[in-house]
Coordinates of C-alpha atoms and ligand atoms in Angstrom, one line a residue:
M1 CA -53.0 -18.1 -113.6
F2 CA -52.2 -16.6 -110.2
E3 CA -51.4 -13.0 -109.9
L4 CA -50.3 -11.3 -106.7
K5 CA -51.8 -7.9 -105.8
A6 CA -50.4 -7.2 -102.3
T7 CA -48.2 -8.9 -99.7
D8 CA -47.4 -8.6 -96.1
L9 CA -45.3 -11.1 -94.1
A10 CA -45.7 -14.3 -96.2
G11 CA -49.4 -13.5 -96.7
R12 CA -50.7 -12.3 -100.0
I13 CA -53.7 -11.1 -101.8
G14 CA -53.9 -12.8 -105.2
L15 CA -56.2 -13.4 -108.1
L16 CA -56.6 -17.0 -109.2
T17 CA -58.2 -17.5 -112.6
T18 CA -60.2 -20.6 -113.3
K19 CA -62.4 -21.6 -116.1
S20 CA -65.5 -20.4 -114.2
G21 CA -64.1 -17.1 -113.0
T22 CA -61.6 -15.5 -110.8
I23 CA -61.2 -15.9 -107.0
E24 CA -59.5 -13.3 -104.9
T25 CA -57.3 -15.1 -102.4
P26 CA -57.0 -15.7 -99.5
A27 CA -60.3 -17.5 -99.9
L28 CA -62.1 -20.0 -97.9
L29 CA -64.1 -22.6 -99.8
P30 CA -67.0 -24.0 -97.8
V31 CA -67.5 -27.7 -98.1
I32 CA -70.6 -28.7 -99.9
H33 CA -72.0 -32.3 -99.6
P34 CA -72.9 -33.5 -103.1
S35 CA -76.1 -35.2 -102.0
K36 CA -77.0 -34.1 -98.4
Q37 CA -76.2 -30.3 -98.3
E38 CA -78.1 -28.6 -95.6
I39 CA -77.4 -24.9 -96.5
P40 CA -78.2 -24.2 -100.2
P41 CA -75.1 -23.3 -102.2
S42 CA -77.0 -20.3 -103.5
L43 CA -77.2 -18.9 -100.0
I44 CA -73.5 -19.6 -99.5
K45 CA -72.8 -17.5 -102.6
E46 CA -75.1 -14.8 -101.4
I47 CA -73.1 -14.6 -98.1
G48 CA -70.0 -13.8 -100.3
F49 CA -68.3 -17.1 -101.1
N50 CA -67.9 -17.4 -104.9
A51 CA -66.0 -20.7 -104.7
V52 CA -66.9 -23.9 -102.9
I53 CA -65.4 -27.4 -102.6
T54 CA -67.2 -30.7 -102.9
N55 CA -66.1 -34.3 -102.6
A56 CA -65.5 -36.1 -105.9
Y57 CA -65.7 -39.5 -104.3
L58 CA -69.0 -38.8 -102.6
A59 CA -70.3 -37.3 -105.9
F60 CA -69.1 -40.4 -107.7
K61 CA -70.9 -42.7 -105.2
N62 CA -74.1 -40.9 -104.8
K63 CA -74.6 -38.7 -107.9
G64 CA -72.3 -40.3 -110.4
E65 CA -74.6 -40.5 -113.3
E66 CA -76.1 -37.1 -112.9
A67 CA -72.7 -35.4 -112.4
R68 CA -71.2 -37.1 -115.5
N69 CA -74.2 -36.0 -117.7
N70 CA -74.8 -32.5 -116.3
G71 CA -71.5 -31.5 -114.8
I72 CA -70.8 -30.8 -111.2
H73 CA -72.1 -27.2 -111.3
K74 CA -75.7 -28.3 -112.1
T75 CA -75.5 -31.3 -109.8
I76 CA -74.7 -29.3 -106.7
E77 CA -76.5 -26.1 -108.0
F78 CA -73.7 -23.7 -107.7
D79 CA -72.7 -21.4 -110.6
G80 CA -69.5 -20.1 -109.1
I81 CA -66.1 -21.8 -108.9
I82 CA -66.1 -25.4 -107.8
M83 CA -63.1 -27.3 -106.5
T84 CA -63.4 -31.0 -106.0
D85 CA -61.4 -32.9 -103.4
S86 CA -60.6 -36.4 -104.5
G87 CA -62.0 -37.8 -101.3
G88 CA -58.7 -39.6 -100.3
Y89 CA -60.0 -39.9 -96.7
Q90 CA -63.3 -41.6 -97.6
V91 CA -61.7 -43.9 -100.1
L92 CA -59.3 -45.0 -97.3
E93 CA -62.1 -45.4 -94.9
Y94 CA -64.3 -47.5 -97.0
G95 CA -61.6 -49.3 -98.9
D96 CA -63.6 -49.0 -102.1
I97 CA -62.3 -51.2 -104.9
N98 CA -64.4 -49.4 -107.6
V99 CA -62.3 -46.3 -107.6
N100 CA -58.6 -45.7 -108.1
V101 CA -56.3 -42.8 -108.9
K102 CA -57.1 -42.9 -112.6
S103 CA -60.9 -43.2 -112.3
I104 CA -61.1 -40.4 -109.7
A105 CA -59.0 -38.2 -112.0
L106 CA -61.0 -38.9 -115.1
F107 CA -64.3 -38.5 -113.1
Q108 CA -63.2 -35.0 -112.0
E109 CA -62.4 -34.1 -115.6
K110 CA -65.8 -35.5 -116.8
I111 CA -67.8 -33.5 -114.3
L112 CA -65.9 -30.3 -115.2
S113 CA -64.4 -29.3 -111.9
D114 CA -62.7 -26.0 -112.0
I115 CA -60.0 -27.1 -109.5
A116 CA -59.3 -30.8 -109.0
V117 CA -57.2 -32.8 -106.5
I118 CA -55.4 -36.0 -107.2
L119 CA -56.4 -39.0 -105.1
D120 CA -53.8 -38.7 -102.4
K121 CA -52.9 -40.7 -99.4
P122 CA -53.2 -38.4 -96.4
T123 CA -50.6 -38.9 -93.7
G124 CA -52.7 -37.4 -91.0
A125 CA -51.1 -36.9 -87.6
Q126 CA -49.5 -40.4 -87.7
L127 CA -46.3 -40.3 -85.8
D128 CA -45.2 -43.6 -87.4
R129 CA -42.5 -42.7 -89.8
D130 CA -42.8 -45.7 -92.1
Y131 CA -46.5 -44.9 -92.5
A132 CA -45.8 -41.2 -93.2
E133 CA -43.0 -42.1 -95.7
R134 CA -45.4 -44.5 -97.5
S135 CA -48.1 -41.9 -97.8
V136 CA -45.6 -39.5 -99.4
E137 CA -44.5 -42.1 -101.9
L138 CA -48.1 -43.2 -102.7
T139 CA -49.2 -39.6 -103.1
L140 CA -46.3 -38.9 -105.5
K141 CA -47.1 -42.0 -107.5
A142 CA -50.7 -40.9 -107.7
A143 CA -49.7 -37.4 -108.8
K144 CA -47.7 -38.8 -111.7
E145 CA -50.4 -41.2 -112.7
T146 CA -53.0 -38.5 -112.7
L147 CA -51.0 -36.0 -114.7
A148 CA -50.4 -38.8 -117.3
V149 CA -54.1 -39.4 -117.9
V150 CA -55.8 -36.0 -117.7
T151 CA -56.2 -34.0 -120.9
N152 CA -58.5 -31.0 -120.1
K153 CA -56.0 -28.1 -119.9
E154 CA -58.7 -25.7 -118.4
I155 CA -58.9 -27.6 -115.1
L156 CA -56.4 -26.5 -112.5
W157 CA -54.8 -29.5 -110.7
T158 CA -53.8 -29.6 -107.1
G159 CA -50.8 -31.6 -105.9
P160 CA -51.0 -32.4 -102.2
I161 CA -47.9 -32.4 -100.0
Q162 CA -47.8 -35.1 -97.4
G163 CA -45.5 -36.0 -94.6
G164 CA -47.6 -35.2 -91.5
V165 CA -45.5 -33.9 -88.7
H166 CA -42.2 -35.1 -90.2
L167 CA -40.7 -31.9 -91.6
D168 CA -38.0 -33.7 -93.7
L169 CA -40.7 -35.7 -95.4
I170 CA -42.8 -32.6 -96.0
E171 CA -39.6 -31.1 -97.6
R172 CA -39.1 -34.1 -99.8
S173 CA -42.8 -34.3 -100.8
A174 CA -42.9 -30.5 -101.5
K175 CA -39.7 -30.6 -103.7
E176 CA -40.9 -33.6 -105.7
T177 CA -44.4 -32.4 -106.1
S178 CA -43.1 -29.0 -107.3
N179 CA -41.1 -30.8 -110.1
L180 CA -44.4 -32.1 -111.5
N181 CA -45.6 -28.5 -112.2
F182 CA -49.1 -28.6 -110.6
D183 CA -51.2 -25.4 -110.8
I184 CA -51.8 -25.4 -107.0
H185 CA -50.1 -27.0 -104.1
A186 CA -51.8 -28.1 -100.9
L187 CA -50.7 -29.1 -97.5
G188 CA -52.3 -32.4 -96.7
S189 CA -54.4 -33.2 -93.7
P190 CA -53.0 -31.3 -90.7
T191 CA -56.6 -31.6 -89.2
E192 CA -55.5 -33.3 -86.0
I193 CA -52.7 -30.8 -85.5
M194 CA -55.2 -28.0 -85.8
Q195 CA -57.8 -29.6 -83.6
S196 CA -55.2 -29.9 -80.8
Y197 CA -54.3 -26.2 -81.3
D198 CA -50.6 -27.1 -81.9
F199 CA -50.1 -23.9 -83.8
K200 CA -46.3 -24.1 -83.5
K201 CA -46.2 -27.4 -85.2
L202 CA -48.6 -26.2 -87.8
T203 CA -46.4 -23.2 -88.4
D204 CA -43.3 -25.4 -89.0
M205 CA -45.3 -27.6 -91.3
I206 CA -46.6 -24.8 -93.5
I207 CA -43.3 -23.0 -93.6
T208 CA -41.5 -26.2 -94.7
A209 CA -44.0 -26.8 -97.4
K210 CA -43.9 -23.1 -98.6
K211 CA -40.1 -23.0 -98.6
H212 CA -39.9 -25.9 -101.0
T213 CA -42.6 -25.0 -103.5
P214 CA -42.6 -22.2 -106.0
S215 CA -43.9 -18.9 -104.6
N216 CA -45.9 -18.1 -107.7
K217 CA -48.3 -21.0 -107.1
P218 CA -51.2 -20.8 -104.6
M219 CA -50.9 -22.9 -101.4
H220 CA -54.1 -24.6 -100.2
L221 CA -54.4 -25.7 -96.6
F222 CA -56.8 -28.6 -96.2
G223 CA -59.4 -28.5 -93.4
A224 CA -58.7 -25.1 -91.9
G225 CA -62.0 -23.4 -90.9
H226 CA -61.3 -21.7 -87.6
P227 CA -61.1 -18.0 -87.0
L228 CA -57.7 -18.4 -85.3
T229 CA -56.2 -20.9 -87.7
I230 CA -57.0 -19.0 -90.9
P231 CA -55.2 -15.7 -90.0
L232 CA -52.1 -17.6 -88.9
A233 CA -52.1 -19.7 -92.1
V234 CA -52.6 -16.6 -94.2
A235 CA -49.6 -14.9 -92.6
L236 CA -47.5 -17.9 -93.4
G237 CA -48.5 -17.8 -97.1
C238 CA -51.6 -20.1 -97.4
D239 CA -53.9 -18.8 -100.1
L240 CA -56.8 -21.3 -100.1
F241 CA -58.7 -23.1 -97.4
D242 CA -61.6 -25.4 -97.3
S243 CA -63.7 -26.4 -94.3
A244 CA -66.9 -28.0 -93.3
S245 CA -66.6 -26.5 -89.8
Y246 CA -69.5 -24.1 -90.4
I247 CA -72.0 -26.9 -90.5
L248 CA -70.2 -29.4 -88.3
Y249 CA -70.1 -26.8 -85.5
G250 CA -73.6 -25.8 -86.3
R251 CA -74.8 -29.4 -85.7
E252 CA -73.0 -29.4 -82.4
G253 CA -74.6 -26.2 -81.3
R254 CA -71.3 -24.3 -81.6
Y255 CA -71.3 -20.6 -82.4
L256 CA -68.2 -19.1 -84.0
T257 CA -66.8 -15.8 -82.8
D258 CA -63.8 -13.9 -84.0
Y259 CA -61.7 -15.7 -81.4
G260 CA -63.1 -19.2 -81.3
T261 CA -66.2 -21.2 -80.7
K262 CA -68.8 -21.1 -77.9
K263 CA -71.6 -23.4 -77.0
L264 CA -74.7 -21.5 -77.9
K265 CA -76.5 -22.8 -74.8
D266 CA -73.7 -21.4 -72.5
M267 CA -73.8 -17.9 -73.9
S268 CA -75.4 -14.9 -72.3
Y269 CA -75.3 -12.5 -75.2
L270 CA -75.3 -12.7 -79.0
N271 CA -72.2 -10.7 -80.0
C272 CA -72.7 -10.7 -83.7
V273 CA -74.6 -8.5 -86.1
C274 CA -75.1 -10.9 -89.0
P275 CA -78.6 -11.2 -90.4
I276 CA -79.3 -14.3 -88.3
C277 CA -78.2 -12.8 -85.0
C278 CA -80.1 -9.6 -85.8
S279 CA -83.3 -11.5 -86.4
L280 CA -83.3 -13.6 -83.3
S281 CA -82.8 -13.2 -79.6
L282 CA -80.5 -15.6 -77.9
K283 CA -83.4 -17.3 -76.1
E284 CA -85.2 -17.8 -79.4
F285 CA -82.0 -19.1 -81.1
I286 CA -81.5 -21.7 -78.3
S287 CA -85.0 -22.8 -78.4
L288 CA -85.2 -23.4 -82.1
E289 CA -85.9 -26.9 -83.2
K290 CA -82.6 -28.8 -83.6
E291 CA -82.4 -28.9 -87.4
T292 CA -83.4 -25.3 -87.9
R293 CA -80.9 -24.2 -85.2
S294 CA -78.1 -26.2 -86.9
F295 CA -79.0 -24.4 -90.2
Q296 CA -79.1 -21.0 -88.6
L297 CA -75.9 -21.6 -86.7
G298 CA -74.3 -22.8 -90.0
V299 CA -75.3 -19.5 -91.7
H300 CA -74.0 -17.4 -88.8
N301 CA -70.7 -19.4 -88.8
L302 CA -70.3 -18.7 -92.5
Y303 CA -70.7 -14.9 -91.8
V304 CA -67.9 -15.1 -89.1
L305 CA -65.6 -17.0 -91.5
I306 CA -66.0 -14.6 -94.3
K307 CA -65.4 -11.7 -91.9
T308 CA -62.2 -13.5 -90.8
V309 CA -61.0 -13.8 -94.4
N310 CA -61.8 -10.2 -95.1
D311 CA -60.1 -9.0 -92.0
C312 CA -57.0 -10.9 -93.1
K313 CA -57.2 -9.2 -96.6
E314 CA -57.7 -5.8 -95.1
A315 CA -54.7 -6.3 -92.8
I316 CA -52.5 -7.3 -95.8
R317 CA -53.7 -4.2 -97.7
E318 CA -52.9 -1.9 -94.7
G319 CA -49.6 -3.6 -94.0
R320 CA -50.9 -4.4 -90.6
L321 CA -50.8 -8.2 -90.7
W322 CA -48.3 -8.5 -87.9
E323 CA -50.5 -6.4 -85.7
Y324 CA -53.6 -8.3 -86.7
I325 CA -52.0 -11.7 -85.9
G326 CA -50.8 -10.3 -82.6
I327 CA -54.4 -9.4 -81.6
K328 CA -55.7 -12.9 -82.7
A329 CA -52.8 -14.6 -80.9
K330 CA -53.8 -13.3 -77.5
A331 CA -56.9 -15.4 -77.8
H332 CA -55.1 -18.7 -77.3
P333 CA -51.8 -19.4 -75.5
R334 CA -50.7 -21.8 -78.1
L335 CA -51.3 -19.3 -80.9
W336 CA -49.3 -16.8 -78.9
E337 CA -46.5 -19.4 -78.6
A338 CA -46.5 -19.7 -82.4
Y339 CA -46.6 -16.0 -82.9
K340 CA -43.8 -15.4 -80.4
N341 CA -41.7 -17.9 -82.4
F342 CA -42.2 -16.0 -85.7
S343 CA -38.7 -14.5 -85.0
E344 CA -37.2 -18.0 -85.7
N345 CA -38.5 -17.6 -89.3
I346 CA -38.1 -14.0 -89.8
E347 CA -36.2 -14.3 -93.1
F348 CA -39.1 -16.3 -94.5
L349 CA -41.7 -13.8 -93.2
E350 CA -39.7 -10.7 -94.2
D351 CA -39.8 -11.5 -97.9
G352 CA -43.4 -10.2 -98.4
V353 CA -43.1 -7.2 -96.1
P354 CA -43.1 -4.1 -98.4
I355 CA -40.2 -1.6 -98.0
F356 CA -42.8 1.2 -97.6
K357 CA -46.3 1.0 -96.1
S358 CA -49.1 3.5 -96.0
K359 CA -49.4 3.0 -92.2
G360 CA -46.9 3.2 -89.4
L361 CA -45.9 0.3 -87.1
F362 CA -47.5 -0.3 -83.8
L363 CA -44.9 -1.6 -81.3
S364 CA -46.8 -2.8 -78.3
D365 CA -45.1 -5.8 -77.0
I366 CA -41.6 -7.3 -76.6
V367 CA -42.5 -9.6 -79.4
D368 CA -42.6 -6.6 -81.7
N369 CA -38.9 -6.0 -81.1
S370 CA -38.2 -8.8 -83.6
R371 CA -40.7 -7.9 -86.2
P372 CA -39.4 -7.9 -89.8
E373 CA -39.2 -4.2 -90.2
V374 CA -37.1 -3.7 -87.1
L375 CA -34.7 -6.5 -88.0
R376 CA -34.5 -5.2 -91.5
H377 CA -33.2 -1.9 -90.2
K378 CA -30.7 -3.6 -87.9
M379 CA -29.4 -5.7 -90.8
K380 CA -29.0 -2.6 -92.9
M381 CA -27.0 -0.9 -90.2
K382 CA -24.8 -3.9 -89.8
N383 CA -24.2 -4.7 -93.5
N384 CA -24.8 -1.6 -95.6
I385 CA -24.2 1.6 -93.7
R386 CA -20.7 3.1 -93.3
F387 CA -19.9 6.5 -91.6
R388 CA -17.4 8.9 -93.1
K389 CA -16.8 10.8 -89.8
C390 CA -14.7 9.5 -87.0
K391 CA -16.7 11.2 -84.2
L392 CA -20.0 9.8 -83.2
L393 CA -22.7 11.4 -81.0
L394 CA -25.6 9.2 -79.9
L395 CA -28.7 11.1 -78.9
P396 CA -31.8 9.7 -77.1
E397 CA -34.8 9.3 -79.4
T398 CA -37.4 12.1 -79.3
M399 CA -41.1 12.2 -79.5
V400 CA -40.7 14.5 -82.6
K401 CA -40.1 12.5 -85.7
P402 CA -38.2 12.6 -88.0
F403 CA -35.5 13.2 -85.4
Y404 CA -33.8 16.0 -87.4
K405 CA -36.8 18.1 -86.5
S406 CA -36.3 17.6 -82.8
R407 CA -35.5 20.4 -80.4
I408 CA -32.3 18.7 -79.2
Y409 CA -30.9 18.5 -82.7
S410 CA -31.8 22.1 -83.6
N411 CA -30.3 23.4 -80.3
L412 CA -27.1 21.5 -81.0
K413 CA -26.9 22.9 -84.5
K414 CA -27.5 26.4 -83.2
E415 CA -25.0 26.1 -80.3
L416 CA -22.2 24.2 -82.0
G417 CA -22.4 25.7 -85.5
S418 CA -20.1 24.2 -88.0
I419 CA -18.5 21.8 -85.5
I420 CA -21.5 19.6 -85.8
D421 CA -20.6 18.8 -89.4
Q422 CA -17.6 16.9 -88.2
I423 CA -19.7 14.6 -86.0
Q424 CA -21.9 11.7 -87.1
I425 CA -25.1 12.1 -85.3
C426 CA -27.3 9.1 -84.5
F427 CA -30.3 8.5 -82.3
L428 CA -30.8 5.5 -80.0
A429 CA -34.3 4.4 -80.7
H430 CA -36.0 1.5 -79.0
P431 CA -36.3 -1.1 -80.6
F432 CA -34.6 -0.1 -83.8
G433 CA -31.2 0.5 -82.3
I434 CA -29.0 3.1 -83.9
I435 CA -30.6 5.4 -86.4
P436 CA -28.3 7.8 -88.3
I437 CA -29.9 11.2 -88.6
E438 CA -29.7 11.0 -92.4
L439 CA -32.0 7.9 -92.4
S440 CA -34.4 9.1 -89.7
D441 CA -37.2 10.0 -92.2
I442 CA -37.0 6.7 -94.1
Y443 CA -39.9 4.3 -93.4
P444 CA -40.5 3.1 -90.7
L445 CA -38.0 5.1 -88.7
S446 CA -40.3 8.0 -88.2
Q447 CA -43.6 6.1 -88.7
Y448 CA -44.1 4.1 -85.6
E449 CA -46.1 4.3 -82.4
K450 CA -45.0 2.7 -79.2
A451 CA -45.6 2.8 -75.4
L452 CA -44.2 5.9 -73.8
K453 CA -42.3 3.6 -71.5
P454 CA -41.7 0.4 -73.5
D455 CA -41.3 -2.8 -71.5
S456 CA -37.6 -3.4 -70.7
D457 CA -36.2 -6.3 -72.7
S458 CA -32.8 -7.5 -71.7
N459 CA -32.2 -9.2 -75.0
L460 CA -32.8 -6.0 -76.9
D461 CA -30.6 -4.0 -74.5
Q462 CA -27.8 -6.5 -75.1
D463 CA -28.3 -6.4 -78.8
M464 CA -28.2 -2.6 -78.7
V465 CA -24.9 -2.6 -76.8
D466 CA -23.4 -5.1 -79.2
D467 CA -24.6 -3.0 -82.1
I468 CA -23.1 0.1 -80.7
V469 CA -19.8 -1.6 -80.1
S470 CA -19.7 -3.2 -83.5
I471 CA -20.6 0.0 -85.3
I472 CA -17.8 1.8 -83.5
Y473 CA -15.2 -0.8 -84.6
K474 CA -16.5 -1.2 -88.1
N475 CA -16.6 2.5 -88.8
K476 CA -13.3 3.2 -87.2
I477 CA -14.8 5.8 -84.8
S478 CA -12.2 7.4 -82.6
E479 CA -14.5 9.3 -80.2
V480 CA -17.9 8.4 -79.0
F481 CA -20.3 10.6 -77.1
I482 CA -23.5 9.3 -75.5
W483 CA -26.1 11.8 -74.4
I484 CA -27.7 10.5 -71.3
E485 CA -31.2 11.5 -70.2
G486 CA -31.8 8.8 -67.6
G487 CA -33.7 5.6 -68.0
Y488 CA -33.0 3.7 -71.2
T489 CA -30.0 5.8 -72.4
Q490 CA -28.5 5.7 -69.0
R491 CA -28.7 1.9 -68.9
L492 CA -27.2 1.7 -72.4
G493 CA -24.4 4.2 -71.8
E494 CA -23.3 2.4 -68.7
A495 CA -23.3 -1.0 -70.4
V496 CA -21.4 0.3 -73.4
S497 CA -18.8 2.1 -71.2
K498 CA -17.9 -1.3 -69.6
K499 CA -16.8 -2.5 -73.0
I500 CA -15.3 0.5 -74.7
E501 CA -14.1 4.0 -73.9
I502 CA -16.9 6.5 -74.3
N503 CA -17.8 10.1 -73.2
I504 CA -21.0 10.4 -71.3
V505 CA -22.6 13.9 -71.7
S506 CA -25.9 15.4 -70.7
S507 CA -25.7 19.0 -71.8
I508 CA -24.4 21.1 -74.7
E509 CA -21.8 22.7 -72.4
E510 CA -20.4 19.3 -71.4
L511 CA -20.3 18.2 -75.0
R512 CA -18.6 21.4 -76.2
N513 CA -15.9 21.0 -73.5
K514 CA -15.2 17.4 -74.5
L515 CA -15.2 17.9 -78.2
Ligands
ZN1 ZN1 -74.3 -14.0 -86.4

């Protein structure tokens, strides 16, 4: 069972119930080697991971007898939730004739995995279309074969989606896998894409998989264990991750930070406060004997990864996932590229954005002009709002919010008396566009913070002009007044006046004379 607790963008906090307990998602499952694990699973649990993943094929090869007799929990000495990956990669690599789809499925049942994965055929980053197509077909065939032989209803089965970089194949794979009613879906093997930091491609792959699978099932992303990849994937709706990065990086002397990896030997300061980094100086850390250093680095890396996951969850809870991804995105140009292109998928991302949030929006960059909350208001103005009055007064936005509490509005009310009731009053607020005074206290129209002088954005200006003109036509407005106070409103007023007849005013006197 998978129950959603909170959402923001396509990201969600959920509870996934397995036979060994419940995991709160998003969750990262550290990879445990069934026979050569360097960091004890008990320590991994202590750090805060209550679910891990291990490789069914390697367990079968190295600990087959023990796992069959005692179960996987005892074999790898972990009493939390255990997912087993089928080991598709390894089987391919070694071309083992002793295992097949059926035997790997039954083995996972026998060892009592909590979450199991069918023996799939990963596409990888293969550009060859025929190869990719074949991997989709073989994976679907294996999915059907697996579901036909397994009987333990308590085990959650994962159906991997293949297709590599071919989005139409991902779509087909996702649709057909969804028909098989798996408990969990997974996007297969985008490892090379992630390693090359092609975040834009990764975004397209995840969104394609997500759009064509049921939203009430968790989505696992194979092989994502980097502090930049996880937040992006969370925002796009991935719920589960697995990675061996903590120990692989550890062996290579690589130290994870919130924004990427560094070579320990190149660092000047330890910038982490995990128990490892608090107990060692950088010099001591570097001069540790290789094996110990790899262990300690592995533990440190796990602390960074759990922090990343918790930061994502906190951002979802606060409704600040957009802001959080924006901060992360600045750490790598290609992540920024993917983030900047979120606007191409705004309908997909908007779905999980709550109508009301406990915190206001931070509008810091031109990118924020197309965030879902802003576009949602614009769509509402375009499709749902109709004015009853035929005179329209557009006022510049004020620091005081909601706008009906502003001085300009109370002065107008005082000076114009009942005349004001015949005029539809709206504010021009960057980047929302037109805000009718009646809506000005509705979230987020008075709950946002932005630069005192926002960056000028010609696209946004053009949108605003088009919106004003379209609203004037749609609402059969006969007279329009724009109150100019220089800068932004000046620019808009002049642009609108080129398209349509309007009255530019800048004082109550002027307005009264023209009314
Ligand atoms: Zn540390």
